[in-house]
PDB file of C-alpha atoms in Angstrom:
ATOM      1  CA  LYS A 107       9.912   9.915  17.223  1.00 67.00           C
ATOM      2  CA  ALA A 108       9.169   6.893  18.835  1.00 80.00           C
ATOM      3  CA  GLY A 109       6.966   4.433  16.884  1.00 93.00           C
ATOM      4  CA  VAL A 110       3.475   2.207  18.214  1.00 96.00           C
ATOM      5  CA  THR A 111       4.380   0.208  20.794  1.00 97.00           C
ATOM      6  CA  GLN A 112       2.444  -2.591  22.069  1.00 97.00           C
ATOM      7  CA  THR A 113       2.522  -4.460  25.236  1.00 97.00           C
ATOM      8  CA  PRO A 114       3.131  -7.374  25.885  1.00 97.00           C
ATOM      9  CA  ARG A 115       5.056  -8.659  22.810  1.00 96.00           C
ATOM     10  CA  TYR A 116       4.177 -12.516  23.830  1.00 97.00           C
ATOM     11  CA  LEU A 117       1.223 -13.917  25.835  1.00 96.00           C
ATOM     12  CA  ILE A 118       0.337 -17.212  26.275  1.00 98.00           C
ATOM     13  CA  LYS A 119      -3.308 -18.081  27.829  1.00 98.00           C
ATOM     14  CA  THR A 120      -5.669 -20.773  28.549  1.00 98.00           C
ATOM     15  CA  ARG A 121      -9.052 -21.279  27.163  1.00 98.00           C
ATOM     16  CA  GLY A 122     -12.080 -19.696  29.228  1.00 97.00           C
ATOM     17  CA  GLN A 123      -9.267 -16.739  30.859  1.00 98.00           C
ATOM     18  CA  GLN A 124      -9.662 -12.864  29.661  1.00 98.00           C
ATOM     19  CA  VAL A 125      -6.652 -10.941  28.456  1.00 98.00           C
ATOM     20  CA  THR A 126      -5.651  -7.342  27.847  1.00 98.00           C
ATOM     21  CA  LEU A 127      -3.761  -6.038  25.495  1.00 98.00           C
ATOM     22  CA  SER A 128      -1.893  -2.456  25.323  1.00 98.00           C
ATOM     23  CA  CYS A 129      -1.128   0.003  22.608  1.00 98.00           C
ATOM     24  CA  SER A 130       0.864   3.020  22.508  1.00 98.00           C
ATOM     25  CA  PRO A 131       0.708   5.368  19.345  1.00 96.00           C
ATOM     26  CA  ILE A 132       3.094   7.885  18.370  1.00 95.00           C
ATOM     27  CA  SER A 133       3.115  11.043  19.807  1.00 94.00           C
ATOM     28  CA  GLY A 134       0.413  13.242  18.357  1.00 91.00           C
ATOM     29  CA  HIS A 135      -1.450  10.746  16.834  1.00 92.00           C
ATOM     30  CA  ARG A 136      -5.159  10.376  17.997  1.00 92.00           C
ATOM     31  CA  SER A 137      -6.454   7.417  15.970  1.00 92.00           C
ATOM     32  CA  VAL A 138      -6.089   3.696  16.750  1.00 94.00           C
ATOM     33  CA  SER A 139      -7.197   0.966  15.080  1.00 94.00           C
ATOM     34  CA  TRP A 140      -6.575  -2.964  15.857  1.00 96.00           C
ATOM     35  CA  TYR A 141      -6.437  -5.719  13.897  1.00 95.00           C
ATOM     36  CA  GLN A 142      -6.222  -9.571  14.221  1.00 96.00           C
ATOM     37  CA  GLN A 143      -4.083 -11.663  11.753  1.00 95.00           C
ATOM     38  CA  THR A 144      -4.091 -14.981  11.411  1.00 93.00           C
ATOM     39  CA  PRO A 145      -2.671 -17.930   9.011  1.00 86.00           C
ATOM     40  CA  GLY A 146      -6.276 -18.481   7.270  1.00 82.00           C
ATOM     41  CA  GLN A 147      -7.957 -15.026   7.565  1.00 83.00           C
ATOM     42  CA  GLY A 148      -5.184 -12.347   6.824  1.00 86.00           C
ATOM     43  CA  LEU A 149      -5.700  -8.949   8.799  1.00 91.00           C
ATOM     44  CA  GLN A 150      -9.308  -8.402   9.726  1.00 92.00           C
ATOM     45  CA  PHE A 151     -10.388  -5.295  11.358  1.00 91.00           C
ATOM     46  CA  LEU A 152     -11.762  -5.040  14.915  1.00 94.00           C
ATOM     47  CA  PHE A 153     -12.483  -1.764  15.631  1.00 91.00           C
ATOM     48  CA  GLU A 154     -10.949   2.082  15.627  1.00 92.00           C
ATOM     49  CA  TYR A 155     -10.857   4.590  18.316  1.00 94.00           C
ATOM     50  CA  PHE A 156     -10.259   8.090  17.708  1.00 92.00           C
ATOM     51  CA  SER A 157     -10.776  10.986  20.582  1.00 91.00           C
ATOM     52  CA  GLU A 158     -11.758   7.949  23.469  1.00 94.00           C
ATOM     53  CA  THR A 159     -14.758   7.168  20.678  1.00 94.00           C
ATOM     54  CA  GLN A 160     -15.264   4.186  19.260  1.00 93.00           C
ATOM     55  CA  ARG A 161     -15.702   5.235  15.559  1.00 89.00           C
ATOM     56  CA  ASN A 162     -15.488   1.573  13.739  1.00 86.00           C
ATOM     57  CA  LYS A 163     -15.822  -1.856  14.453  1.00 89.00           C
ATOM     58  CA  GLY A 164     -15.757  -5.002  12.755  1.00 89.00           C
ATOM     59  CA  ASN A 165     -17.096  -8.061  12.595  1.00 90.00           C
ATOM     60  CA  PHE A 166     -16.038  -9.789  15.940  1.00 95.00           C
ATOM     61  CA  PRO A 167     -18.111 -10.877  18.654  1.00 96.00           C
ATOM     62  CA  GLY A 168     -18.768  -9.101  21.854  1.00 95.00           C
ATOM     63  CA  ARG A 169     -15.964 -10.888  23.407  1.00 97.00           C
ATOM     64  CA  PHE A 170     -13.582  -8.482  21.952  1.00 98.00           C
ATOM     65  CA  SER A 171     -13.838  -5.159  23.434  1.00 97.00           C
ATOM     66  CA  GLY A 172     -11.661  -1.870  23.888  1.00 97.00           C
ATOM     67  CA  ARG A 173     -11.419   1.691  24.984  1.00 97.00           C
ATOM     68  CA  GLN A 174      -8.938   4.557  24.436  1.00 97.00           C
ATOM     69  CA  PHE A 175      -7.934   6.949  27.127  1.00 97.00           C
ATOM     70  CA  SER A 176      -7.199  10.686  27.121  1.00 95.00           C
ATOM     71  CA  ASN A 177      -3.707  10.384  26.279  1.00 94.00           C
ATOM     72  CA  SER A 178      -4.727   8.094  23.279  1.00 95.00           C
ATOM     73  CA  ARG A 179      -3.306   5.146  24.642  1.00 97.00           C
ATOM     74  CA  SER A 180      -5.351   2.117  23.672  1.00 98.00           C
ATOM     75  CA  GLU A 181      -6.423  -1.081  25.279  1.00 98.00           C
ATOM     76  CA  MET A 182      -8.210  -3.991  23.868  1.00 98.00           C
ATOM     77  CA  ASN A 183      -9.567  -7.250  26.045  1.00 98.00           C
ATOM     78  CA  VAL A 184     -10.522 -10.636  25.069  1.00 98.00           C
ATOM     79  CA  SER A 185     -12.372 -12.343  27.349  1.00 96.00           C
ATOM     80  CA  THR A 186     -13.662 -15.909  27.441  1.00 97.00           C
ATOM     81  CA  LEU A 187     -10.875 -16.850  25.290  1.00 98.00           C
ATOM     82  CA  GLU A 188     -11.229 -19.909  22.966  1.00 97.00           C
ATOM     83  CA  LEU A 189      -8.641 -21.648  20.867  1.00 97.00           C
ATOM     84  CA  GLY A 190      -9.134 -19.547  17.985  1.00 96.00           C
ATOM     85  CA  ASP A 191      -8.607 -16.178  19.050  1.00 97.00           C
ATOM     86  CA  SER A 192      -4.705 -17.287  19.035  1.00 97.00           C
ATOM     87  CA  ALA A 193      -3.621 -14.663  16.656  1.00 97.00           C
ATOM     88  CA  LEU A 194      -1.220 -11.746  16.083  1.00 96.00           C
ATOM     89  CA  TYR A 195      -2.908  -8.565  17.226  1.00 98.00           C
ATOM     90  CA  LEU A 196      -1.673  -5.310  15.778  1.00 97.00           C
ATOM     91  CA  CYS A 197      -2.205  -1.719  16.574  1.00 96.00           C
ATOM     92  CA  ALA A 198      -1.845   0.747  14.323  1.00 94.00           C
ATOM     93  CA  SER A 199      -2.024   4.773  14.613  1.00 94.00           C
ATOM     94  CA  SER A 200      -2.724   7.557  12.964  1.00 90.00           C
ATOM     95  CA  SER A 201      -3.151  11.169  12.768  1.00 84.00           C
ATOM     96  CA  PHE A 202      -6.996  10.867  11.792  1.00 74.00           C
ATOM     97  CA  PRO A 203      -9.464   8.335  11.182  1.00 68.00           C
ATOM     98  CA  GLY A 204      -9.466   5.685   8.257  1.00 58.00           C
ATOM     99  CA  GLN A 205     -10.897   8.039   5.818  1.00 56.00           C
ATOM    100  CA  GLY A 206      -9.053   9.802   3.410  1.00 61.00           C
ATOM    101  CA  ILE A 207      -4.941   9.426   2.771  1.00 71.00           C
ATOM    102  CA  TYR A 208      -3.687   9.158   6.122  1.00 79.00           C
ATOM    103  CA  GLU A 209      -1.083   7.000   6.872  1.00 85.00           C
ATOM    104  CA  GLN A 210      -1.322   4.164   9.472  1.00 88.00           C
ATOM    105  CA  TYR A 211       1.876   2.946  11.322  1.00 92.00           C
ATOM    106  CA  PHE A 212       1.431   0.000  12.627  1.00 95.00           C
ATOM    107  CA  GLY A 213       3.081  -1.527  15.954  1.00 96.00           C
ATOM    108  CA  PRO A 214       5.076  -4.500  16.211  1.00 95.00           C
ATOM    109  CA  GLY A 215       2.017  -7.028  17.436  1.00 96.00           C
ATOM    110  CA  THR A 216       0.994  -8.810  20.576  1.00 97.00           C
ATOM    111  CA  ARG A 217       1.440 -12.633  19.608  1.00 97.00           C
ATOM    112  CA  LEU A 218      -1.294 -14.179  21.936  1.00 98.00           C
ATOM    113  CA  THR A 219      -1.174 -18.117  22.044  1.00 97.00           C
ATOM    114  CA  VAL A 220      -4.254 -19.775  23.554  1.00 98.00           C
ATOM    115  CA  THR A 221      -3.954 -23.611  25.249  1.00 97.00           C
TER     116      THR A 221
ATOM    117  CA  LYS B 129     -19.062  -7.940  -1.351  1.00 82.00           C
ATOM    118  CA  ASN B 130     -16.002  -5.872  -1.113  1.00 86.00           C
ATOM    119  CA  GLN B 131     -12.913  -7.998  -1.457  1.00 91.00           C
ATOM    120  CA  VAL B 132      -9.306  -8.161  -2.598  1.00 95.00           C
ATOM    121  CA  GLU B 133      -7.862 -10.820  -4.119  1.00 96.00           C
ATOM    122  CA  GLN B 134      -4.179 -11.067  -4.681  1.00 97.00           C
ATOM    123  CA  SER B 135      -1.414 -13.061  -6.942  1.00 97.00           C
ATOM    124  CA  PRO B 136       0.649 -15.076  -6.733  1.00 97.00           C
ATOM    125  CA  GLN B 137       0.020 -16.609  -3.396  1.00 96.00           C
ATOM    126  CA  SER B 138       3.886 -17.191  -2.937  1.00 97.00           C
ATOM    127  CA  LEU B 139       6.857 -16.230  -5.092  1.00 97.00           C
ATOM    128  CA  ILE B 140      10.186 -17.536  -4.957  1.00 98.00           C
ATOM    129  CA  ILE B 141      12.891 -15.417  -7.182  1.00 98.00           C
ATOM    130  CA  LEU B 142      16.846 -14.772  -7.450  1.00 98.00           C
ATOM    131  CA  GLU B 143      18.185 -11.902  -5.962  1.00 98.00           C
ATOM    132  CA  GLY B 144      18.564  -8.946  -8.422  1.00 98.00           C
ATOM    133  CA  LYS B 145      16.030 -10.129 -10.409  1.00 98.00           C
ATOM    134  CA  ASN B 146      12.476  -8.257 -11.019  1.00 98.00           C
ATOM    135  CA  CYS B 147       8.998  -9.207  -9.820  1.00 98.00           C
ATOM    136  CA  THR B 148       5.415  -8.099 -10.276  1.00 98.00           C
ATOM    137  CA  LEU B 149       2.461  -8.667  -7.705  1.00 98.00           C
ATOM    138  CA  GLN B 150      -1.040  -8.289  -8.708  1.00 98.00           C
ATOM    139  CA  CYS B 151      -4.065  -6.926  -6.662  1.00 98.00           C
ATOM    140  CA  ASN B 152      -7.800  -7.009  -7.790  1.00 97.00           C
ATOM    141  CA  TYR B 153     -10.476  -5.304  -6.039  1.00 96.00           C
ATOM    142  CA  THR B 154     -14.051  -5.261  -5.662  1.00 94.00           C
ATOM    143  CA  VAL B 155     -14.655  -2.396  -3.285  1.00 88.00           C
ATOM    144  CA  SER B 156     -16.657   0.516  -3.759  1.00 85.00           C
ATOM    145  CA  PRO B 157     -16.745   3.430  -2.883  1.00 85.00           C
ATOM    146  CA  PHE B 158     -13.089   3.546  -3.704  1.00 87.00           C
ATOM    147  CA  SER B 159     -10.987   5.899  -1.600  1.00 86.00           C
ATOM    148  CA  ASN B 160      -7.676   4.710  -2.103  1.00 91.00           C
ATOM    149  CA  LEU B 161      -5.262   1.667  -2.395  1.00 94.00           C
ATOM    150  CA  ARG B 162      -2.224   0.903  -0.202  1.00 94.00           C
ATOM    151  CA  TRP B 163       0.774  -1.481  -0.864  1.00 97.00           C
ATOM    152  CA  TYR B 164       1.888  -2.640   2.862  1.00 96.00           C
ATOM    153  CA  LYS B 165       5.297  -4.876   3.488  1.00 97.00           C
ATOM    154  CA  GLN B 166       5.136  -7.229   6.366  1.00 96.00           C
ATOM    155  CA  ASP B 167       8.750  -8.748   7.525  1.00 95.00           C
ATOM    156  CA  THR B 168       7.639 -11.752   9.529  1.00 90.00           C
ATOM    157  CA  GLY B 169       7.068 -11.574  13.072  1.00 85.00           C
ATOM    158  CA  ARG B 170       6.453  -7.624  12.753  1.00 90.00           C
ATOM    159  CA  GLY B 171       3.615  -5.231  11.906  1.00 93.00           C
ATOM    160  CA  PRO B 172       3.432  -4.074   8.300  1.00 95.00           C
ATOM    161  CA  VAL B 173       5.299  -0.862   6.713  1.00 95.00           C
ATOM    162  CA  SER B 174       3.375   1.132   4.109  1.00 93.00           C
ATOM    163  CA  LEU B 175       5.299   1.246   0.812  1.00 96.00           C
ATOM    164  CA  THR B 176       2.795   3.289  -1.118  1.00 95.00           C
ATOM    165  CA  ILE B 177      -0.891   5.267  -1.052  1.00 92.00           C
ATOM    166  CA  MET B 178      -3.007   6.113  -4.256  1.00 93.00           C
ATOM    167  CA  THR B 179      -5.982   7.583  -4.870  1.00 90.00           C
ATOM    168  CA  PHE B 180      -8.267   7.484  -7.615  1.00 86.00           C
ATOM    169  CA  SER B 181      -6.577  10.000  -9.287  1.00 89.00           C
ATOM    170  CA  GLU B 182      -3.374   8.551  -9.411  1.00 90.00           C
ATOM    171  CA  ASN B 183      -2.013   5.581 -11.851  1.00 92.00           C
ATOM    172  CA  THR B 184       1.681   5.385 -10.726  1.00 96.00           C
ATOM    173  CA  LYS B 185       3.778   5.843  -7.390  1.00 95.00           C
ATOM    174  CA  SER B 186       7.458   4.756  -6.612  1.00 96.00           C
ATOM    175  CA  ASN B 187       9.397   4.061  -3.449  1.00 95.00           C
ATOM    176  CA  GLY B 188      12.824   3.489  -4.312  1.00 97.00           C
ATOM    177  CA  ARG B 189      12.521   0.053  -6.002  1.00 98.00           C
ATOM    178  CA  TYR B 190       8.833  -0.507  -5.457  1.00 98.00           C
ATOM    179  CA  THR B 191       6.856   0.871  -7.881  1.00 98.00           C
ATOM    180  CA  ALA B 192       3.017   0.700  -7.420  1.00 98.00           C
ATOM    181  CA  THR B 193       0.440   1.157 -10.585  1.00 97.00           C
ATOM    182  CA  LEU B 194      -3.501   1.527 -10.298  1.00 96.00           C
ATOM    183  CA  ASP B 195      -6.092   1.241 -12.857  1.00 95.00           C
ATOM    184  CA  ALA B 196      -9.321   2.141 -11.370  1.00 91.00           C
ATOM    185  CA  ASP B 197     -11.002   1.094 -14.252  1.00 92.00           C
ATOM    186  CA  THR B 198     -10.307  -2.614 -14.277  1.00 94.00           C
ATOM    187  CA  LYS B 199      -9.694  -2.485 -10.479  1.00 94.00           C
ATOM    188  CA  GLN B 200      -6.399  -3.739 -10.469  1.00 97.00           C
ATOM    189  CA  SER B 201      -3.102  -2.877  -9.034  1.00 98.00           C
ATOM    190  CA  SER B 202       0.474  -3.698  -8.974  1.00 98.00           C
ATOM    191  CA  LEU B 203       3.381  -3.638  -7.099  1.00 98.00           C
ATOM    192  CA  HIS B 204       6.513  -4.034  -9.348  1.00 98.00           C
ATOM    193  CA  ILE B 205      10.001  -4.727  -7.398  1.00 98.00           C
ATOM    194  CA  THR B 206      13.294  -3.694  -9.298  1.00 98.00           C
ATOM    195  CA  ALA B 207      16.524  -5.434  -8.780  1.00 98.00           C
ATOM    196  CA  SER B 208      15.647  -7.660  -5.770  1.00 98.00           C
ATOM    197  CA  GLN B 209      17.558  -8.023  -2.642  1.00 98.00           C
ATOM    198  CA  LEU B 210      17.465 -10.437   0.144  1.00 98.00           C
ATOM    199  CA  SER B 211      15.638  -8.010   2.709  1.00 97.00           C
ATOM    200  CA  ASP B 212      12.667  -7.875   0.404  1.00 98.00           C
ATOM    201  CA  SER B 213      11.647 -11.194   1.504  1.00 98.00           C
ATOM    202  CA  ALA B 214       8.494 -10.120   3.128  1.00 98.00           C
ATOM    203  CA  SER B 215       4.830 -10.579   2.747  1.00 97.00           C
ATOM    204  CA  TYR B 216       3.287  -7.781   0.569  1.00 98.00           C
ATOM    205  CA  ILE B 217      -0.135  -7.040   1.364  1.00 97.00           C
ATOM    206  CA  CYS B 218      -2.642  -4.945  -0.757  1.00 97.00           C
ATOM    207  CA  VAL B 219      -5.350  -2.680   1.076  1.00 94.00           C
ATOM    208  CA  VAL B 220      -8.306  -0.645  -0.177  1.00 93.00           C
ATOM    209  CA  ASN B 221      -9.798   2.052   1.636  1.00 88.00           C
ATOM    210  CA  TYR B 222     -13.330   2.958   0.954  1.00 82.00           C
ATOM    211  CA  GLY B 223     -15.261   5.435   3.344  1.00 75.00           C
ATOM    212  CA  GLN B 224     -14.112   4.817   6.921  1.00 73.00           C
ATOM    213  CA  ASN B 225     -13.061   0.984   6.330  1.00 80.00           C
ATOM    214  CA  PHE B 226     -10.278  -1.329   5.065  1.00 85.00           C
ATOM    215  CA  VAL B 227     -10.376  -4.455   3.356  1.00 90.00           C
ATOM    216  CA  PHE B 228      -7.265  -6.232   3.316  1.00 92.00           C
ATOM    217  CA  GLY B 229      -5.958  -8.476   0.468  1.00 95.00           C
ATOM    218  CA  PRO B 230      -4.382 -11.996   1.595  1.00 94.00           C
ATOM    219  CA  GLY B 231      -1.220 -11.108   0.854  1.00 96.00           C
ATOM    220  CA  THR B 232       1.776 -12.448  -1.794  1.00 97.00           C
ATOM    221  CA  ARG B 233       4.619 -14.315   0.149  1.00 97.00           C
ATOM    222  CA  LEU B 234       7.742 -12.912  -1.796  1.00 98.00           C
ATOM    223  CA  SER B 235      11.415 -15.199  -1.046  1.00 98.00           C
ATOM    224  CA  VAL B 236      14.050 -14.088  -2.531  1.00 98.00           C
ATOM    225  CA  LEU B 237      16.968 -16.103  -2.578  1.00 98.00           C
ATOM    226  CA  PRO B 238      20.370 -15.923  -3.130  1.00 96.00           C
TER     227      PRO B 238
END
């Protein structure tokens, strides 16, 4: 069974631009979560989607948004990029949303560098 | 405030030695606690998931313990290997949310 895939793996953007990251979950998984990981803040939850609906959202500004398609693939968008948005963006998929003991499987991440 | 703390921040051990990583949490209501291993430049990989009623769980050379009364967990690595060099992240699930610890960076030297 193929794992979680994220594209692109690396991205360099300049301040003020916008970016879209893509995540394809494991086949059959309907829940996709996004996380930002930086050396200073560690892993921080961005949002979670289940069956095309955002179920949960972390404490990030409105510049961060996402969506999920009917095939469970998800995209996240960051508008008006700032230097502080440079991070590893991780996507995780699971059968069901965050509650319970459902296993979360992480993708390799997209490394975003904002210059 | 829901928080997860891990110690030590970093650790260096020699190949073949054992080590124990600590996790303290102040998360409520508690649902489960997870340990992840993250190799540099890669996504985290789950090692164990423990619910309130479990106090020990093993996955090969990794053994996690949980004391729900004191809100502490530990991850014990036996007979370390070079491939154990990674960050180990403790995560507590409450309701529909996760709280991540800052991680412990483990380096195993030959």
